[in-house]
CSV table of C-alpha atoms in Angstrom, one decimal:
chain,number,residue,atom,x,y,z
A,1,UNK,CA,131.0,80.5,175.9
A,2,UNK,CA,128.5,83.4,174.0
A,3,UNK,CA,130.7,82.2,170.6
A,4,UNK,CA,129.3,79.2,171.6
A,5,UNK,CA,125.7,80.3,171.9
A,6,UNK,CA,125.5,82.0,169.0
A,7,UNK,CA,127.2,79.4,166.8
A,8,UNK,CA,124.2,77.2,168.3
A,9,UNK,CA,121.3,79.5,167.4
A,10,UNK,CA,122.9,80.0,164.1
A,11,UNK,CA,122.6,76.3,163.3
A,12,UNK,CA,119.3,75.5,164.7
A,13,UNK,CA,117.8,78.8,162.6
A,14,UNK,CA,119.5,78.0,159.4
A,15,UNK,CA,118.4,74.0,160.5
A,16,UNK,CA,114.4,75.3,160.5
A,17,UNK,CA,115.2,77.2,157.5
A,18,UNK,CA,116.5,74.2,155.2
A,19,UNK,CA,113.0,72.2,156.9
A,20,UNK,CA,110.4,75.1,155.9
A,21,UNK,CA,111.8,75.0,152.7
A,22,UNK,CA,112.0,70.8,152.1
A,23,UNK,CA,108.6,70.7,153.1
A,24,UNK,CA,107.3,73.7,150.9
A,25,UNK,CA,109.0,71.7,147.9
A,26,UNK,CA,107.5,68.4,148.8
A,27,UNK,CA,104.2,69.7,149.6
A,28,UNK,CA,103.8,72.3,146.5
A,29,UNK,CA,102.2,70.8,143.1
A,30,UNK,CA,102.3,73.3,139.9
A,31,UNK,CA,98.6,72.0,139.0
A,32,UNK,CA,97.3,73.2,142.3
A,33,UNK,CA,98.9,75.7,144.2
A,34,UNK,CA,97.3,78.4,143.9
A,35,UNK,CA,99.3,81.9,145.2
A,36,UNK,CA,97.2,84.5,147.7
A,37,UNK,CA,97.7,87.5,145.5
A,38,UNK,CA,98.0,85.5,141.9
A,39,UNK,CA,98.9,87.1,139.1
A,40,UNK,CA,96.0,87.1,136.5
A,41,UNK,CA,97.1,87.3,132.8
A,42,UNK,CA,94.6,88.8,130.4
A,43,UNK,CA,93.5,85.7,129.0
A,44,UNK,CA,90.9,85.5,126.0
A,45,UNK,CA,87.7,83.9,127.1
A,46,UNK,CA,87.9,82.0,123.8
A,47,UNK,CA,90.3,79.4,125.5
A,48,UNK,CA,87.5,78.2,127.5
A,49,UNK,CA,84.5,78.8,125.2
A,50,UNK,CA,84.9,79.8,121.4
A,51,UNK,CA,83.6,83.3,120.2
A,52,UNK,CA,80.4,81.8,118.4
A,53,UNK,CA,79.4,79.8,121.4
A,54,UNK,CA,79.5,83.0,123.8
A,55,UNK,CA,77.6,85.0,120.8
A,56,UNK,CA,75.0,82.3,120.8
A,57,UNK,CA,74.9,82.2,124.8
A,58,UNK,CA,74.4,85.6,124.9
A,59,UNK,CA,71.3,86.4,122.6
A,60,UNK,CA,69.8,82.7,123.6
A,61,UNK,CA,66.6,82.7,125.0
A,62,UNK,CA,65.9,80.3,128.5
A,63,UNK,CA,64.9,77.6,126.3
A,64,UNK,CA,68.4,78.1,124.0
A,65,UNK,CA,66.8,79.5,120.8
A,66,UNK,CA,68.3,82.5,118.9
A,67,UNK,CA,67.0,84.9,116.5
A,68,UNK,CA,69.5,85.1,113.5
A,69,UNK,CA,70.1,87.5,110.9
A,70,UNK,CA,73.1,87.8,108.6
A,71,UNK,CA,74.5,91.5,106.8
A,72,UNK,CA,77.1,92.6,104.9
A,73,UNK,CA,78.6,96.2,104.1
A,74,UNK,CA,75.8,96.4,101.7
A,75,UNK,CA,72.6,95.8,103.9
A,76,UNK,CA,74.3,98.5,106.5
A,77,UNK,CA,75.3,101.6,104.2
A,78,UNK,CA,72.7,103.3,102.5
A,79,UNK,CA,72.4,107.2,100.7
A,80,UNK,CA,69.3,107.6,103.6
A,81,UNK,CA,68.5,104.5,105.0
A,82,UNK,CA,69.9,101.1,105.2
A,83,UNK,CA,68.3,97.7,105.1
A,84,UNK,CA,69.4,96.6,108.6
A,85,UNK,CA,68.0,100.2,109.6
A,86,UNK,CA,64.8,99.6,108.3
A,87,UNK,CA,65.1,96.0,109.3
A,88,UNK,CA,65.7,97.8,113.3
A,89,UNK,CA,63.0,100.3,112.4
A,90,UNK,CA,60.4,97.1,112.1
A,91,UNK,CA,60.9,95.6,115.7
A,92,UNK,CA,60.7,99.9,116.8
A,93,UNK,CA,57.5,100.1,115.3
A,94,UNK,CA,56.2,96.7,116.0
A,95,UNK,CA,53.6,94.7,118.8
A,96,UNK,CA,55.7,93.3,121.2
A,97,UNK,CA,58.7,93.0,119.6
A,98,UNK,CA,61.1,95.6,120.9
A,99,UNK,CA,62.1,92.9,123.4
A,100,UNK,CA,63.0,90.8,121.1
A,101,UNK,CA,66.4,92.2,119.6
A,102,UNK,CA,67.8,91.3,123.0
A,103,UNK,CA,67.9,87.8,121.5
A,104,UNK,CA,69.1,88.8,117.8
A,105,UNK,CA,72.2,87.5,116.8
A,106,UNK,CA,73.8,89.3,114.0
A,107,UNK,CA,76.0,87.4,112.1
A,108,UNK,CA,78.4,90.1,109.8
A,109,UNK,CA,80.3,88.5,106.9
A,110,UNK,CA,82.7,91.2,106.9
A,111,UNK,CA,84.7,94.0,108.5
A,112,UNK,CA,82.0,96.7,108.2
A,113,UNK,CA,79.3,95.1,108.6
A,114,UNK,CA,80.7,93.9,112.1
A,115,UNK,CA,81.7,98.0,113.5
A,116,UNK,CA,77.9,98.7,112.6
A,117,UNK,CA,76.8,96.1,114.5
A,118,UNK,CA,78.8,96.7,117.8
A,119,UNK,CA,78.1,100.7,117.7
A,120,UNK,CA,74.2,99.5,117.5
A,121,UNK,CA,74.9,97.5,120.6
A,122,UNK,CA,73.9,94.3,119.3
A,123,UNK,CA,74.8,90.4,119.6
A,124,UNK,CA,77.6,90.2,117.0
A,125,UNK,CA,79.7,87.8,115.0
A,126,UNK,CA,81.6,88.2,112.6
A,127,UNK,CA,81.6,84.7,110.5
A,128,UNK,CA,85.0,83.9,108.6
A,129,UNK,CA,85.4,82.6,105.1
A,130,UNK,CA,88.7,82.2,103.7
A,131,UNK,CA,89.5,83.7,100.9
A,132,UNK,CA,86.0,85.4,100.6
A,133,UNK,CA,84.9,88.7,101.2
A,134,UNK,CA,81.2,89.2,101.1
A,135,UNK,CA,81.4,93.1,101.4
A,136,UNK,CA,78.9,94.3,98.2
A,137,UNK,CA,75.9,93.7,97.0
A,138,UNK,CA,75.6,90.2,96.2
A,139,UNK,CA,72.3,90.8,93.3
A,140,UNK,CA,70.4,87.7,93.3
A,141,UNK,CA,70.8,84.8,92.0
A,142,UNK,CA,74.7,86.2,91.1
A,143,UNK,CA,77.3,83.2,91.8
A,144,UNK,CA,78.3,85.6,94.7
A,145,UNK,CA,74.9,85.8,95.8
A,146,UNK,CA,74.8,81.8,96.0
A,147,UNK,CA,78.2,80.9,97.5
A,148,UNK,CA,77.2,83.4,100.2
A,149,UNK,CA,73.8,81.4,100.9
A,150,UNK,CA,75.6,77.5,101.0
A,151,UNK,CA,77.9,79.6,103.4
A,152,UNK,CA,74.6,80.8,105.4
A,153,UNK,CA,73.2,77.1,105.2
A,154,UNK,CA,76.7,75.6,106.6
A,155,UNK,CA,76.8,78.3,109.5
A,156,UNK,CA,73.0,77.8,110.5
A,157,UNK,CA,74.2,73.9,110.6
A,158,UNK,CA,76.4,74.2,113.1
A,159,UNK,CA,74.6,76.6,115.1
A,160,UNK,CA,72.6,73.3,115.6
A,161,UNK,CA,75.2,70.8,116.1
A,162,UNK,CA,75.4,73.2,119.2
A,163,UNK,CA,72.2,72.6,120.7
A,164,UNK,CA,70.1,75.8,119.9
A,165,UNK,CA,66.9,76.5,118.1
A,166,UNK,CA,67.0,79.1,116.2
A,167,UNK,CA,64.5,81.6,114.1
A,168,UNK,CA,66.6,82.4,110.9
A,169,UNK,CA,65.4,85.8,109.4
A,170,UNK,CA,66.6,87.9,106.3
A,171,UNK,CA,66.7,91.6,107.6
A,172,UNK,CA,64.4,92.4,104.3
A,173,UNK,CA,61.6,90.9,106.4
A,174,UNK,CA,60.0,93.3,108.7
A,175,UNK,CA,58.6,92.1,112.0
A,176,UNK,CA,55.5,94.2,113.0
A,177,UNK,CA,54.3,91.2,115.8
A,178,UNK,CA,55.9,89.0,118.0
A,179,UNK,CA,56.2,86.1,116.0
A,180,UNK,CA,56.3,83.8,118.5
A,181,UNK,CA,52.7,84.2,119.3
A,182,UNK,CA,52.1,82.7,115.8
A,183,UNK,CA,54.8,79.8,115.6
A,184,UNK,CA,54.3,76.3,117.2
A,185,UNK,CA,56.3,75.1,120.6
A,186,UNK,CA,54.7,71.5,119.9
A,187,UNK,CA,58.3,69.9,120.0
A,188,UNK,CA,56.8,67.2,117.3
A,189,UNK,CA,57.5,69.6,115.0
A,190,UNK,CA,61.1,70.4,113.7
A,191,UNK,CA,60.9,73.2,110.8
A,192,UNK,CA,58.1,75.6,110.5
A,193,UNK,CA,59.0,78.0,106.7
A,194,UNK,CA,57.9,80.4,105.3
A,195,UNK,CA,56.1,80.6,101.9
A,196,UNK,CA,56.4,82.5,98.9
A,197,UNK,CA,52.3,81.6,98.4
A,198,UNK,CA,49.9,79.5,100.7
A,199,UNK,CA,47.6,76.8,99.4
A,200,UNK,CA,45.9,76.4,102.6
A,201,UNK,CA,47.1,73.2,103.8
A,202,UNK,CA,49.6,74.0,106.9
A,203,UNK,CA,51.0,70.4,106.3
A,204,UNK,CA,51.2,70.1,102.5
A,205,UNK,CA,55.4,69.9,100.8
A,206,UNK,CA,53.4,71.9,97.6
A,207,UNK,CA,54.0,74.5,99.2
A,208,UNK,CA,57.0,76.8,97.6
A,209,UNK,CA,59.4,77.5,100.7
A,210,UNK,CA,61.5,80.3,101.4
A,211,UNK,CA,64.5,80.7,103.4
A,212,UNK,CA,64.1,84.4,104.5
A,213,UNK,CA,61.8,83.2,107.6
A,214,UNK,CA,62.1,80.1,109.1
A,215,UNK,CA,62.0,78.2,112.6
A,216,UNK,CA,64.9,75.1,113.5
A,217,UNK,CA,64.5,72.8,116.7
A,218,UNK,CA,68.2,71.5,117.3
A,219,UNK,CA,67.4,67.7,117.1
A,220,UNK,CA,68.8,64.5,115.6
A,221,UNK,CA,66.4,65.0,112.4
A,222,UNK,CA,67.1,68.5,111.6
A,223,UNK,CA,71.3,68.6,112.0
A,224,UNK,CA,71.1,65.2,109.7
A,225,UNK,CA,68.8,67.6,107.3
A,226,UNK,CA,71.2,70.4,107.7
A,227,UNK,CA,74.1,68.2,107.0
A,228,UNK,CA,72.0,66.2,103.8
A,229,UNK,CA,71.2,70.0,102.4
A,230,UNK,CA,74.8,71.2,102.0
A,231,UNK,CA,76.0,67.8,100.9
A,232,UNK,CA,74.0,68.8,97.7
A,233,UNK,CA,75.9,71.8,97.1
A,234,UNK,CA,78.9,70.5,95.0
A,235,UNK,CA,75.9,68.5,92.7
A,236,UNK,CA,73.7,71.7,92.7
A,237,UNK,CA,75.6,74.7,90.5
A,238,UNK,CA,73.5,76.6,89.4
A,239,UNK,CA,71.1,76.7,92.4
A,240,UNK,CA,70.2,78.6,95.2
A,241,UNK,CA,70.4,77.0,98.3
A,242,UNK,CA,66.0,77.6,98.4
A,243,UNK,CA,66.1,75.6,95.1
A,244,UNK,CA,67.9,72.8,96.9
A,245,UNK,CA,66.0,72.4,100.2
A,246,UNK,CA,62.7,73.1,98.3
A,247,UNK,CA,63.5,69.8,96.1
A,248,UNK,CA,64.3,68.2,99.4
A,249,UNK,CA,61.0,68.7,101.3
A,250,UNK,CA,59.2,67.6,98.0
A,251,UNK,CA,60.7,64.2,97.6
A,252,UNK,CA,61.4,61.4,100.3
A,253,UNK,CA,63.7,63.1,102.7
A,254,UNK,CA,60.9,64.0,105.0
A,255,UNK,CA,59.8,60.2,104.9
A,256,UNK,CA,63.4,59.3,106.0
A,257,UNK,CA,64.1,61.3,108.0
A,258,UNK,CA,60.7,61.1,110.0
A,259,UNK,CA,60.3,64.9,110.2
A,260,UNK,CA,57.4,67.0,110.6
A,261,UNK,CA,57.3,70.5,108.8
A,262,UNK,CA,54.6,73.2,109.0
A,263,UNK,CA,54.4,75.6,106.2
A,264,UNK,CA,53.6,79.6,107.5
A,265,UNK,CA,50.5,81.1,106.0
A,266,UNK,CA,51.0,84.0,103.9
A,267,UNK,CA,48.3,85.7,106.0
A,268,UNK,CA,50.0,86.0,108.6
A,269,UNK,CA,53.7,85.5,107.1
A,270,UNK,CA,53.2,87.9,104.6
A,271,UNK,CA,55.5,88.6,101.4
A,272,UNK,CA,55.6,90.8,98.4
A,273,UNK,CA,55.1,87.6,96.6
A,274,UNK,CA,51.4,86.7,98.3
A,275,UNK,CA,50.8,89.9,100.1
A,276,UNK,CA,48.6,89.6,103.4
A,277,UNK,CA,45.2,90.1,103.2
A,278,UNK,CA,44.5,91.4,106.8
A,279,UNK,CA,46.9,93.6,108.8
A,280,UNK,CA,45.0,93.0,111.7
A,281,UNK,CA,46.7,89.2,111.4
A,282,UNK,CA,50.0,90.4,109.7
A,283,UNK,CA,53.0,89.3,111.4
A,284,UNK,CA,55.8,89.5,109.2
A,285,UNK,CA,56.2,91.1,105.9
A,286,UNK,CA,59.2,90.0,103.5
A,287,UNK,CA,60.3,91.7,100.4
A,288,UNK,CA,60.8,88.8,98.5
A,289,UNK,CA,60.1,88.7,94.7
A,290,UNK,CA,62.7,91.3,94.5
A,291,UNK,CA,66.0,91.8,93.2
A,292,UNK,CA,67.8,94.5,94.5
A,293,UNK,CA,68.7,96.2,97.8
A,294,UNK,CA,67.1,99.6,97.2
A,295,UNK,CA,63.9,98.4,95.8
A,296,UNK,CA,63.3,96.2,98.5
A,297,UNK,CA,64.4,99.4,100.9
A,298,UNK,CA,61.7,101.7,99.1
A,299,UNK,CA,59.0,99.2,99.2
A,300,UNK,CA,59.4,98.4,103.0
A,301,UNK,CA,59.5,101.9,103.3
A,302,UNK,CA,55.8,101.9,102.0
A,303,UNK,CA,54.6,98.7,104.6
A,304,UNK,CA,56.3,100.7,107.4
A,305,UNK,CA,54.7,104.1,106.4
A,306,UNK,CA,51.2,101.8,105.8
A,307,UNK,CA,51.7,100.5,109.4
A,308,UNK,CA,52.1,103.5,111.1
A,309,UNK,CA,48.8,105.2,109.6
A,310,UNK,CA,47.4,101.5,110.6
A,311,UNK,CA,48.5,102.2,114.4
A,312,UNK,CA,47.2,105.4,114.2
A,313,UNK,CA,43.8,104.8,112.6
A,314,UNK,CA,40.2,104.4,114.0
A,315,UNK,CA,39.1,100.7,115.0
A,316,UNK,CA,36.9,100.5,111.4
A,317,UNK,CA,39.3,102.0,109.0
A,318,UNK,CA,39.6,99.4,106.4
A,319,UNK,CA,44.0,98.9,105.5
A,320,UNK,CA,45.4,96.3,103.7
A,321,UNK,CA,48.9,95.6,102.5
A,322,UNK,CA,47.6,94.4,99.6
A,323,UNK,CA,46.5,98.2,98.4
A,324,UNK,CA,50.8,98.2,97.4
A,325,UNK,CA,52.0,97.9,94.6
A,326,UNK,CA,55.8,97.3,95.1
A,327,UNK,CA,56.7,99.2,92.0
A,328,UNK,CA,60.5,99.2,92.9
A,329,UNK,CA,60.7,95.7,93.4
A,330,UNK,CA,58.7,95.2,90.1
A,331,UNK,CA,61.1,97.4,88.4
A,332,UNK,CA,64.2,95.8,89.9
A,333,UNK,CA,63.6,92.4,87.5
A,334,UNK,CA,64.3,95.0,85.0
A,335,UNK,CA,68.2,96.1,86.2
């Protein structure tokens, strides 16, 4: 009789056994099931979100806008000082601007380049071109020098295509105020450029544009101008992606295109070019009108060392940045 028994509870448990696990196989779907205690594989957030669109998310401001700058081994080496030092040194020494390198994006075109950047703590990326190294001094207008600015332009591009506005900034342009104060949020207006000299007229295409400083609002209008631009490069040897765009704002694109562009004063977006004539206004000061990286080093050297004494003087001490003479840089044409 207990063989019995215990023949019948042996059924019955292995019966609720085979039931538990029928229904567990039914019930479970691979898509959803998710385990108490899963096991979490060290997965690269890339799958979700590629690295440039993290980089970009991270130095964005609220309204998605991004200060970007772009080095190689040659702007971050230097026998004392290098350019992206100096370039660091600037937003230091500056009004209101040491805030603003939380929403710098440096974009490295190579291996060294990149390590500086992540020891400093900053936004990085490091931006790939096949079979191109960018890792020496590309002297300018050099056929290096000018594949490395179409590669720039295509970059900047997308960064659009993506939805952000963006300040674009060479690091040989010093920023001793927030520039922001000085730049217009109208959202009628698409590019605002700096210029190598001002006639006055904040609207007028004579103005010569350069590329070192300029101000993008992700739209329609500009990634179609983006995309126009590099379409030219192929038909443009020779040229300097400045050269290019320049030509552009001059003839009928703006008219197609329907686009408004404002053209920076040189008073207050100052360059060795057209220097400022009042540092109270001063803003920016770029080194171009120069050829190589340790002329433009020295001669910043000068604004920042002008600057300083600036901060430091009485209210009715006259300075001017126009008192410089940018010898290296007027020496460099000469190399």
């Amino acid at each position: 009789m207990n063989g019995l028994k215990n023949y019948c509870t042996h059924i019955i448990a292995f019966s609720l056994f085979f039931l538990t696990l029928l229904c567990g196989l039914i019930l479970y779907n691979p898509a959803t099931f998710h385990p108490v205690f899963p096991y979490t594989r060290n997965v690269n957030s890339t799958s979700q979100q590629d690295e440039l669109e993290l980089a970009l998310a991270e130095a964005s401001t609220e309204n998605r806008t991004v200060i970007i700058a772009m080095v190689n081994k040659a702007y971050v080496e230097g026998d004392d000082k290098s350019m992206l030092d100096l370039f660091l040194n600037g937003f230091w020494f500056g009004e209101n601007t040491r805030d603003l390198v939380n929403h710098l994006l440096l974009v490295n075109v190579d291996q060294a380049s990149y390590e500086r950047c992540k020891f400093l703590r900053l936004h990085c990326y490091k931006l790939e071109t096949d079979g191109v190294e960018f890792d020496r001094e590309e002297v300018y207008m050099s056929n290096e020098f000018i594949k490395m600015m179409w590669r720039r332009t295509f970059f900047l591009g997308e960064v659009l295509v993506r939805g952000y506005n963006f300040i674009f900034t060479d690091t040989d342009v010093l920023w001793l105020r927030n520039p922001f104060q000085r730049l217009s949020f109208n959202e009628n207006i698409d590019l605002q450029i700096s210029t190598d000299s001002f006639n006055g007229d904040q609207w007028s295409q004579r103005n010569p544009i350069n590329t070192g400083f300029y101000m993008v609002r992700s739209n329609k209008k500009t990634i179609k101008l983006f995309d126009l631009w590099y379409s030219r490069k192929e038909e443009s040897i020779g040229q300097k992606e400045q050269d290019v765009l320049d030509g552009m704002l001059h003839g009928e694109v703006l008219k197609n295109l329907d686009m408004r562009v404002r053209f920076l004063n040189t008073l207050y977006f100052s360059g060795f070019c057209q220097d400022s004539k009042d540092i109270r206004a001063v803003t920016t000061v770029h080194a171009n009108c120069c050829r190589t990286i340790s002329a433009k080093v020295a001669d910043l050297s000068a604004v920042i060392d002008t600057w300083k004494r600036f901060k430091r003087s009485a209210a009715n001490e006259t300075f001017t940045f126009g008192d410089l003479s940018h010898a290296a840089c007027a020496h460099s044409w000469g190399k």
